[in-house]
Coordinates of C-alpha atoms in Angstrom, one line a residue:
X182 CA 71.5 4.0 44.6
X183 CA 68.2 5.3 43.6
X184 CA 69.5 8.9 43.0
X185 CA 72.4 7.5 40.7
X186 CA 69.6 5.8 38.6
X187 CA 67.6 9.0 38.4
X188 CA 70.6 11.0 37.1
X189 CA 71.4 8.3 34.4
X190 CA 67.7 8.4 33.2
X191 CA 67.7 12.1 32.8
X192 CA 71.0 12.1 31.0
X193 CA 69.6 9.6 28.4
X194 CA 66.4 11.7 27.9
X195 CA 68.4 14.9 27.2
X196 CA 70.5 12.9 24.6
X197 CA 67.4 11.8 22.8
X198 CA 66.0 15.2 22.6
X199 CA 69.3 16.5 21.2
X200 CA 69.2 13.7 18.5
X201 CA 65.6 14.6 17.5
X202 CA 66.4 18.2 17.2
X203 CA 69.3 17.6 15.0
X204 CA 67.3 15.2 12.6
X205 CA 64.5 17.8 12.3
X206 CA 67.0 20.6 11.5
X207 CA 68.7 18.4 8.8
X208 CA 65.3 17.6 7.2
X209 CA 64.3 21.2 7.0
X210 CA 67.6 22.2 5.4
X211 CA 67.3 19.5 2.8
X212 CA 63.7 20.6 1.8
X213 CA 64.9 24.2 1.4
X214 CA 67.8 23.0 -0.8
X215 CA 65.5 20.9 -3.1
X216 CA 63.1 23.7 -3.4
X217 CA 65.8 26.2 -4.6
X218 CA 67.3 23.7 -7.1
X219 CA 64.2 22.2 -8.6
X220 CA 63.3 23.8 -12.0
X221 CA 59.7 25.0 -12.5
X222 CA 57.4 22.4 -13.9
X223 CA 56.6 23.0 -17.7
X224 CA 53.2 24.2 -18.5
X225 CA 51.5 23.1 -21.7
X226 CA 48.5 24.5 -23.5
X227 CA 45.7 22.0 -23.9
X228 CA 46.2 20.0 -27.1
X229 CA 49.9 20.8 -27.4
X230 CA 51.5 18.0 -25.3
X231 CA 54.5 16.6 -26.9
X232 CA 54.2 12.9 -27.8
X233 CA 57.4 11.7 -26.3
X234 CA 56.6 13.2 -22.9
X235 CA 54.1 10.3 -22.5
X236 CA 56.9 7.9 -22.4
X237 CA 60.1 9.6 -21.3
X238 CA 58.7 12.6 -19.3
X239 CA 60.8 15.0 -21.4
X240 CA 59.7 16.8 -24.6
X241 CA 61.7 15.2 -27.4
X242 CA 59.3 14.9 -30.4
X243 CA 56.8 16.9 -32.4
X244 CA 53.6 18.2 -30.9
X245 CA 50.6 16.1 -30.9
X246 CA 47.1 17.2 -30.4
X247 CA 44.3 15.9 -28.3
X248 CA 41.8 13.5 -30.0
X249 CA 39.2 16.2 -29.2
X250 CA 40.5 18.4 -31.9
X251 CA 40.1 18.0 -35.7
X252 CA 43.8 17.8 -36.5
X253 CA 44.3 14.6 -34.6
X254 CA 47.0 12.1 -35.7
X255 CA 44.8 9.0 -34.8
X256 CA 43.9 6.7 -37.6
X257 CA 40.1 6.5 -38.1
X258 CA 38.3 3.2 -38.8
X259 CA 38.2 2.3 -42.5
X260 CA 34.9 3.0 -44.1
X261 CA 33.6 -0.3 -45.7
X262 CA 31.2 0.5 -48.5
X263 CA 27.9 -1.5 -48.2
X264 CA 27.5 -4.5 -50.5
X265 CA 25.4 -3.9 -53.6
X266 CA 22.7 -6.2 -54.8
X267 CA 24.8 -7.2 -57.8
X268 CA 27.7 -8.1 -55.5
X269 CA 25.3 -10.1 -53.1
X270 CA 23.8 -12.1 -56.0
X271 CA 27.2 -13.0 -57.2
X272 CA 28.3 -14.1 -53.8
X273 CA 25.1 -16.2 -53.3
X274 CA 25.6 -17.9 -56.6
X275 CA 29.2 -18.7 -55.7
X276 CA 28.3 -20.1 -52.3
X277 CA 25.4 -22.2 -53.9
X278 CA 27.8 -23.6 -56.4
X279 CA 30.2 -24.7 -53.6
X280 CA 27.3 -26.0 -51.6
X281 CA 26.0 -28.2 -54.3
X282 CA 29.5 -29.5 -55.1
X283 CA 30.1 -30.5 -51.5
X284 CA 26.6 -32.1 -51.3
X285 CA 27.3 -34.1 -54.4
X286 CA 30.6 -35.3 -53.0
X287 CA 28.9 -36.4 -49.7
X288 CA 26.2 -38.2 -51.6
X289 CA 28.6 -40.0 -54.0
X290 CA 31.0 -40.9 -51.1
X291 CA 28.3 -42.6 -49.2
X292 CA 26.8 -44.4 -52.3
X293 CA 30.3 -45.6 -53.2
X294 CA 30.8 -47.1 -49.8
X295 CA 27.5 -49.0 -49.9
X296 CA 28.4 -50.4 -53.4
X297 CA 31.9 -51.5 -52.1
X298 CA 30.4 -53.2 -49.0
X299 CA 29.4 -57.0 -49.2
X300 CA 25.7 -57.6 -49.5
X301 CA 23.7 -57.2 -46.3
X302 CA 26.8 -55.9 -44.4
X303 CA 27.9 -52.4 -43.4
X304 CA 31.0 -50.9 -44.9
X305 CA 34.2 -50.9 -42.7
X306 CA 36.0 -47.6 -42.7
X307 CA 39.5 -46.7 -41.9
X308 CA 40.4 -43.6 -39.8
X309 CA 41.3 -41.7 -42.9
X310 CA 37.9 -42.4 -44.4
X311 CA 36.2 -41.4 -41.2
X312 CA 38.1 -38.1 -41.3
X313 CA 37.4 -37.4 -44.9
X314 CA 33.7 -37.9 -44.4
X315 CA 33.7 -35.9 -41.3
X316 CA 35.4 -33.0 -43.1
X317 CA 33.1 -33.1 -46.0
X318 CA 29.9 -32.9 -43.9
X319 CA 31.5 -30.2 -41.6
X320 CA 32.3 -28.1 -44.8
X321 CA 28.8 -28.7 -45.9
X322 CA 27.2 -27.5 -42.7
X323 CA 29.3 -24.3 -42.8
X324 CA 28.3 -23.7 -46.5
X325 CA 24.7 -24.0 -45.5
X326 CA 25.3 -21.4 -42.8
X327 CA 26.9 -19.0 -45.2
X328 CA 24.1 -19.4 -47.7
X329 CA 21.4 -18.6 -45.3
X330 CA 23.3 -15.7 -43.8
X331 CA 23.8 -14.1 -47.3
X332 CA 20.2 -14.7 -48.4
X333 CA 18.9 -12.5 -45.4
X334 CA 21.2 -9.5 -45.7
X335 CA 19.5 -6.2 -45.8
X336 CA 20.4 -5.6 -49.6
X337 CA 18.8 -9.0 -50.6
X338 CA 15.9 -8.8 -52.8
X339 CA 12.7 -10.8 -52.2
X340 CA 13.8 -13.2 -54.8
X341 CA 17.2 -13.9 -52.9
X342 CA 15.4 -14.2 -49.5
X343 CA 13.2 -16.8 -51.0
X344 CA 16.0 -19.0 -52.4
X345 CA 16.3 -21.2 -49.3
X346 CA 12.7 -22.1 -49.4
X347 CA 12.6 -22.4 -53.2
X348 CA 15.5 -25.0 -53.1
X349 CA 14.4 -26.7 -50.0
X350 CA 17.6 -25.9 -48.2
X351 CA 16.5 -26.9 -44.6
X352 CA 15.4 -30.3 -45.8
X353 CA 18.6 -30.8 -47.9
X354 CA 20.7 -29.7 -44.9
X355 CA 19.1 -32.3 -42.6
X356 CA 19.1 -35.1 -45.2
X357 CA 22.6 -34.8 -46.8
X358 CA 24.7 -32.9 -44.2
X359 CA 23.4 -34.6 -41.0
X360 CA 21.1 -37.5 -41.2
X361 CA 22.7 -39.7 -43.7
X362 CA 26.1 -39.4 -42.1
X363 CA 24.6 -40.0 -38.6
X364 CA 22.9 -43.2 -39.8
X365 CA 26.1 -44.4 -41.3
X366 CA 28.0 -43.9 -38.0
X367 CA 25.1 -45.5 -36.1
X368 CA 25.1 -48.6 -38.1
X369 CA 28.9 -48.9 -37.7
X370 CA 28.9 -48.6 -33.8
X371 CA 30.8 -49.2 -31.7
X372 CA 33.8 -48.6 -33.9
X373 CA 32.4 -45.1 -35.1
X374 CA 31.5 -44.0 -31.4
X375 CA 34.1 -41.3 -31.2
X376 CA 33.3 -39.8 -34.5
X377 CA 29.6 -40.0 -34.0
X378 CA 29.8 -38.1 -30.7
X379 CA 32.0 -35.4 -32.2
X380 CA 29.7 -35.0 -35.1
X381 CA 26.6 -34.9 -33.0
X382 CA 28.2 -32.0 -31.0
X383 CA 29.2 -30.2 -34.1
X384 CA 25.7 -30.5 -35.8
X385 CA 24.1 -29.5 -32.5
X386 CA 26.1 -26.3 -32.2
X387 CA 25.5 -25.4 -35.8
X388 CA 21.7 -26.1 -35.5
X389 CA 21.6 -23.6 -32.5
X390 CA 23.3 -21.0 -34.8
X391 CA 20.8 -21.7 -37.5
X392 CA 18.0 -21.2 -34.9
X393 CA 19.4 -17.8 -34.0
X394 CA 20.1 -16.6 -37.5
X395 CA 17.9 -18.3 -40.1
X396 CA 14.8 -17.6 -37.9
X397 CA 12.3 -18.2 -41.0
X398 CA 12.9 -21.9 -40.6
X399 CA 12.7 -22.1 -36.8
X400 CA 10.4 -25.0 -36.7
X401 CA 12.8 -27.1 -38.6
X402 CA 15.7 -26.3 -36.4
X403 CA 13.8 -26.9 -33.2
X404 CA 12.7 -30.5 -34.4
X405 CA 16.3 -31.1 -35.7
X406 CA 17.7 -30.2 -32.3
X407 CA 15.2 -32.7 -30.7
X408 CA 16.4 -35.3 -33.2
X409 CA 20.1 -34.7 -32.3
X410 CA 19.2 -35.1 -28.7
X411 CA 17.6 -38.5 -29.4
X412 CA 20.7 -39.7 -31.3
X413 CA 22.9 -38.5 -28.3
X414 CA 20.6 -40.3 -25.9
X415 CA 20.7 -43.5 -27.9
X416 CA 24.5 -43.8 -27.6
X417 CA 24.8 -42.7 -23.9
X418 CA 26.8 -45.1 -21.9
X419 CA 25.2 -44.6 -18.6
X420 CA 21.7 -43.9 -17.2
X421 CA 22.4 -40.4 -16.1
X422 CA 23.7 -39.2 -19.6
X423 CA 20.7 -41.1 -21.2
X424 CA 18.2 -39.2 -19.0
X425 CA 19.8 -35.9 -19.5
X426 CA 19.7 -36.2 -23.2
X427 CA 16.2 -37.5 -23.1
X428 CA 15.1 -34.4 -21.3
X429 CA 17.0 -32.3 -23.9
X430 CA 15.2 -33.9 -26.8
X431 CA 11.9 -33.9 -24.9
X432 CA 12.2 -30.1 -24.3
X433 CA 12.8 -29.4 -28.0
X434 CA 9.9 -31.8 -29.2
X435 CA 7.5 -30.2 -26.7
X436 CA 8.5 -26.7 -27.9
X437 CA 8.0 -27.8 -31.5
X438 CA 4.6 -29.5 -30.7
X439 CA 3.5 -26.3 -29.0
X440 CA 4.2 -24.3 -32.2
X441 CA 2.7 -27.0 -34.4
X442 CA 0.0 -28.7 -32.5
X443 CA -1.6 -30.3 -35.7
X444 CA 1.5 -32.2 -36.6
X445 CA 1.3 -35.9 -35.5
X446 CA 5.0 -36.6 -36.2
X447 CA 6.1 -34.7 -33.1
X448 CA 3.8 -36.5 -30.7
X449 CA 5.3 -39.8 -32.1
X450 CA 8.7 -38.5 -31.2
X451 CA 7.6 -37.8 -27.7
X452 CA 6.0 -41.2 -27.3
X453 CA 9.3 -42.8 -28.1
X454 CA 11.1 -40.7 -25.5
X455 CA 8.5 -41.5 -22.7
X456 CA 9.3 -45.1 -22.4
X457 CA 8.6 -46.9 -20.1
X458 CA 5.8 -44.6 -18.9
X459 CA 2.8 -46.5 -20.3
X460 CA 0.2 -43.7 -19.9
X461 CA 2.2 -41.0 -21.5
X462 CA 3.1 -43.3 -24.3
X463 CA -0.7 -44.0 -24.7
X464 CA -1.4 -40.2 -24.8
X465 CA 1.2 -39.3 -27.3
X466 CA 0.8 -42.3 -29.6
X467 CA -3.0 -41.4 -29.7
X468 CA -2.4 -37.8 -30.4
X469 CA 0.0 -38.6 -33.2
X470 CA -2.9 -40.5 -34.9
X471 CA -5.8 -38.2 -34.0
X472 CA -4.5 -34.7 -35.0
X473 CA -5.4 -33.2 -38.5
X474 CA -2.0 -34.2 -39.9
X475 CA -1.6 -37.8 -38.5
X476 CA 1.6 -39.6 -38.4
X477 CA 0.3 -43.0 -40.0
X478 CA 3.4 -44.9 -39.0
X479 CA 2.4 -44.6 -35.4
X480 CA -0.1 -47.4 -35.9
X481 CA 2.7 -49.8 -36.1
X482 CA 4.8 -48.2 -33.4
X483 CA 1.9 -48.2 -30.9
X484 CA 1.4 -52.0 -31.6
X485 CA 5.0 -52.9 -31.3
X486 CA 5.9 -50.7 -28.3
X487 CA 2.8 -50.7 -26.2
X488 CA -0.2 -52.8 -27.3
X489 CA 1.3 -56.1 -28.4
X490 CA 2.5 -57.2 -25.0
X491 CA -0.9 -56.3 -23.5
X492 CA -3.0 -57.9 -26.2
X493 CA -0.8 -61.1 -25.9
X494 CA -1.4 -61.1 -22.2
X495 CA 2.3 -60.6 -21.5
X496 CA 3.0 -58.4 -18.3
X497 CA 4.6 -55.3 -19.1
X498 CA 8.1 -54.8 -17.5
X499 CA 7.5 -51.2 -16.6
X500 CA 3.9 -51.4 -15.5
X501 CA 2.8 -48.8 -13.0
X502 CA 0.2 -50.9 -11.3
X503 CA -2.7 -53.4 -12.0
X504 CA -5.2 -50.6 -13.0
X505 CA -2.7 -48.9 -15.3
X506 CA -2.1 -52.2 -17.1
X507 CA -5.9 -52.7 -17.3
X508 CA -6.4 -49.2 -18.8
X509 CA -3.7 -49.9 -21.4
X510 CA -5.2 -53.3 -22.1
X511 CA -8.7 -51.8 -22.7
X512 CA -7.2 -49.4 -25.2
X513 CA -5.3 -52.2 -27.1
X514 CA -8.8 -53.9 -27.3
X515 CA -10.5 -50.8 -28.8
X516 CA -7.6 -50.2 -31.1
X517 CA -7.3 -53.6 -32.6
X518 CA -10.8 -55.0 -32.2
X519 CA -9.5 -58.1 -30.7
X520 CA -10.3 -59.8 -27.3
X521 CA -13.7 -57.8 -27.2
X522 CA -15.2 -60.8 -25.3
X523 CA -13.0 -60.1 -22.4
X524 CA -13.4 -56.3 -22.5
X525 CA -16.2 -56.3 -19.8
X526 CA -13.8 -58.2 -17.5
X527 CA -11.0 -55.6 -18.1
X528 CA -13.5 -52.7 -17.3
X529 CA -14.4 -54.5 -14.1
X530 CA -10.8 -54.6 -13.2
X531 CA -10.5 -50.9 -13.7
X532 CA -13.6 -50.2 -11.7
X533 CA -12.3 -52.3 -8.8
X534 CA -8.8 -50.7 -8.7
X535 CA -8.9 -47.2 -10.1
X536 CA -10.4 -45.5 -7.0
X537 CA -7.9 -47.0 -4.6
X538 CA -5.1 -46.2 -7.1
X539 CA -6.1 -42.5 -7.0
X540 CA -6.3 -42.4 -3.2
X541 CA -2.9 -44.1 -3.0
X542 CA -0.6 -41.9 -5.2
X543 CA -2.6 -38.7 -4.4
X544 CA -1.2 -35.7 -6.2
X545 CA 0.8 -37.7 -8.6
X546 CA -2.5 -38.8 -10.2
X547 CA -2.9 -35.2 -11.6
X548 CA -0.7 -36.1 -14.6
X549 CA -2.0 -39.6 -14.9
X550 CA -5.6 -38.4 -14.9
X551 CA -4.8 -36.0 -17.6
X552 CA -3.4 -38.8 -19.7
X553 CA -6.2 -41.1 -19.2
X554 CA -8.9 -38.5 -20.0
X555 CA -7.3 -37.5 -23.2
X556 CA -6.7 -41.1 -24.2
X557 CA -10.4 -41.8 -23.6
X558 CA -11.4 -39.0 -25.9
X559 CA -9.1 -40.2 -28.6
X560 CA -10.6 -43.7 -28.2
X561 CA -14.0 -42.3 -28.8
X562 CA -12.8 -40.7 -32.0
X563 CA -11.4 -44.0 -33.2
X564 CA -7.7 -43.1 -33.1
X565 CA -8.0 -41.1 -36.2
X566 CA -9.9 -43.5 -38.5
X567 CA -11.9 -42.2 -41.3
X568 CA -15.1 -44.3 -40.5
X569 CA -15.5 -43.3 -36.8
X570 CA -19.1 -42.1 -36.4
X571 CA -18.4 -39.4 -33.7
X572 CA -15.5 -38.0 -35.8
X573 CA -17.7 -37.8 -38.9
X574 CA -20.3 -35.9 -37.0
X575 CA -17.8 -33.5 -35.6
X576 CA -16.5 -32.4 -38.9
X577 CA -17.3 -28.7 -39.8
X578 CA -19.4 -29.5 -42.7
X579 CA -21.5 -31.8 -40.6
X580 CA -22.1 -29.3 -37.7
X581 CA -25.6 -28.6 -36.8
X582 CA -24.9 -25.1 -35.3
X583 CA -25.2 -24.1 -31.7
X584 CA -28.8 -25.0 -31.1
X585 CA -29.8 -26.3 -27.7
X586 CA -29.2 -30.1 -27.0
X587 CA -31.4 -32.3 -24.9
X588 CA -29.6 -33.8 -22.1
X589 CA -31.6 -36.7 -20.6
X590 CA -31.3 -37.4 -16.9
X591 CA -29.9 -40.8 -17.3
X592 CA -27.1 -42.9 -15.8
X593 CA -27.0 -45.7 -18.4
X594 CA -23.8 -47.7 -18.8
X595 CA -24.5 -49.6 -22.0
X596 CA -24.1 -48.2 -25.4
X597 CA -26.3 -48.3 -28.5
X598 CA -26.3 -51.6 -30.3
X599 CA -26.4 -49.9 -33.7
X600 CA -22.9 -48.7 -33.3
X601 CA -19.8 -50.7 -33.9
X602 CA -18.5 -53.0 -31.1
X603 CA -15.2 -51.0 -30.8
X604 CA -17.1 -47.6 -30.4
X605 CA -19.4 -49.2 -27.9
X606 CA -16.3 -50.3 -26.0
X607 CA -14.7 -46.9 -26.2
X608 CA -18.1 -45.3 -24.9
X609 CA -18.2 -47.8 -22.1
X610 CA -14.7 -47.0 -20.9
X611 CA -15.4 -43.3 -21.2
X612 CA -18.5 -43.5 -19.0
X613 CA -17.2 -45.8 -16.4
X614 CA -14.0 -43.9 -15.8
X615 CA -15.8 -40.7 -15.7
X616 CA -18.3 -42.0 -13.1
X617 CA -15.5 -43.2 -10.9
X618 CA -13.9 -39.7 -10.8
X619 CA -17.2 -38.0 -10.3
X620 CA -17.7 -40.0 -7.2
X621 CA -14.7 -38.8 -5.6
X622 CA -16.3 -35.6 -4.4
X623 CA -13.8 -33.0 -3.1
X624 CA -10.7 -34.8 -4.3
X625 CA -8.5 -32.1 -6.1
X626 CA -6.3 -34.9 -7.5
X627 CA -9.1 -35.8 -10.0
X628 CA -9.4 -32.2 -11.3
X629 CA -7.2 -32.8 -14.3
X630 CA -9.2 -35.7 -15.5
X631 CA -12.6 -33.9 -15.0
X632 CA -11.4 -30.7 -16.7
X633 CA -10.4 -32.5 -19.9
X634 CA -13.6 -34.7 -19.8
X635 CA -16.0 -31.7 -19.3
X636 CA -14.2 -29.6 -21.9
X637 CA -14.8 -32.5 -24.3
X638 CA -18.5 -32.6 -23.3
X639 CA -18.9 -28.9 -23.8
X640 CA -17.4 -29.2 -27.3
X641 CA -19.9 -32.0 -28.0
X642 CA -22.8 -29.8 -26.9
X643 CA -22.2 -27.6 -29.9
X644 CA -22.9 -30.6 -32.2
X645 CA -26.3 -32.0 -31.4
X646 CA -26.0 -35.0 -33.8
X647 CA -22.6 -35.9 -32.3
X648 CA -23.7 -35.3 -28.7
X649 CA -26.7 -37.6 -29.2
X650 CA -24.2 -40.5 -29.3
X651 CA -22.7 -39.7 -25.9
X652 CA -25.1 -37.7 -23.7
X653 CA -27.8 -40.2 -23.1
X654 CA -25.2 -42.3 -21.4
X655 CA -23.2 -39.7 -19.5
X656 CA -23.6 -39.9 -15.8
X657 CA -25.2 -36.4 -15.4
X658 CA -26.7 -37.2 -11.9
X659 CA -23.1 -37.5 -10.5
X660 CA -22.2 -33.9 -11.4

């Protein structure tokens, strides 16, 4: 049985070998046949490849030449002659005429709506009126862009480049193309919500384009982006969107304030955004009044938003702690000159709670200490008032030079009776809070407060007449 199986296996193996040999022989024969019958591949000189070969594989058309040679059949890009100064002036004039026409239409349309509305009421608009107003203001935004772009082309003369500033185009853009329409939409909420959202996004995108192209007015565009962020924040329908747009507006305002640190209006914007943070509000409202270009309207804002609840002894809804409330209340007393009879009690409340407050919040106090220190310095300067004795002595024309100043080794806590009660109160607050911080030896969380305070003291040292009001009461022995 086993021998029969062996014979069958050998027979099958021989059959397989025969089949393999036959297949190999047929393959070799087929290759030889194809080699004999295939025509030789055409050879072409470089630059003489026929055009139709690229598609059909066979030469059917005229010769074309490589793009590397001069006699190429490829079409070159058309040469556009540069615009001349005369053409540019004509285009600028044409754009300006269209711009003023669109601007007049926007103004007249809004004025007509106000006239048609009943007294003390806002006009009611149909969808067609909304769309018409939207289209008008969108066109005005685009015309402003075209005007700015043409005025800064290379062929433009100095006169043409100065046209946007001469005609106050950035201010007109904000007033007539953006602000007036946004105010109309804001006053007509909630019916105008969709249109207001769409226009804010449109204006924001256009303002970013202005920021990149019309760089001569960069400060205006940055502040405008902050204003648009505030408008968007005001109509946010949830806390997350509100916080996102508040951060957007704050970022633009801070950038603008860093570029224009002497402009009080920008700090006022930041104070509004920092609600309900009482210390940051106190800082920014104070800076808006104390800088060389103060924002005088902030005096009413600081009373309405921050000081009135404290002066009237109404607990603030968003108060950080007892000591923060006492600090704000002390500044309210200095600012208004009211409740001076209770000021000593308020300072005692600060002395009894500030040290524990610093120990409790640890590193978070770095920002709070910075706000408190700057606010104390602003209080000493009278929040920008013209009759503050320290501010008058620090003016450049009243400077006494860089002569040495006598610093008595005193630790007094009472101010001179010859000075006004509000200045005495500000000085007492400054000295008491400084001493509390100096007593916390080794606490790095007080460094922000001490840094600001000592920089202020160093500046006073350059003005002996001004330093004479402060130095006799400064706690030098605690240093």
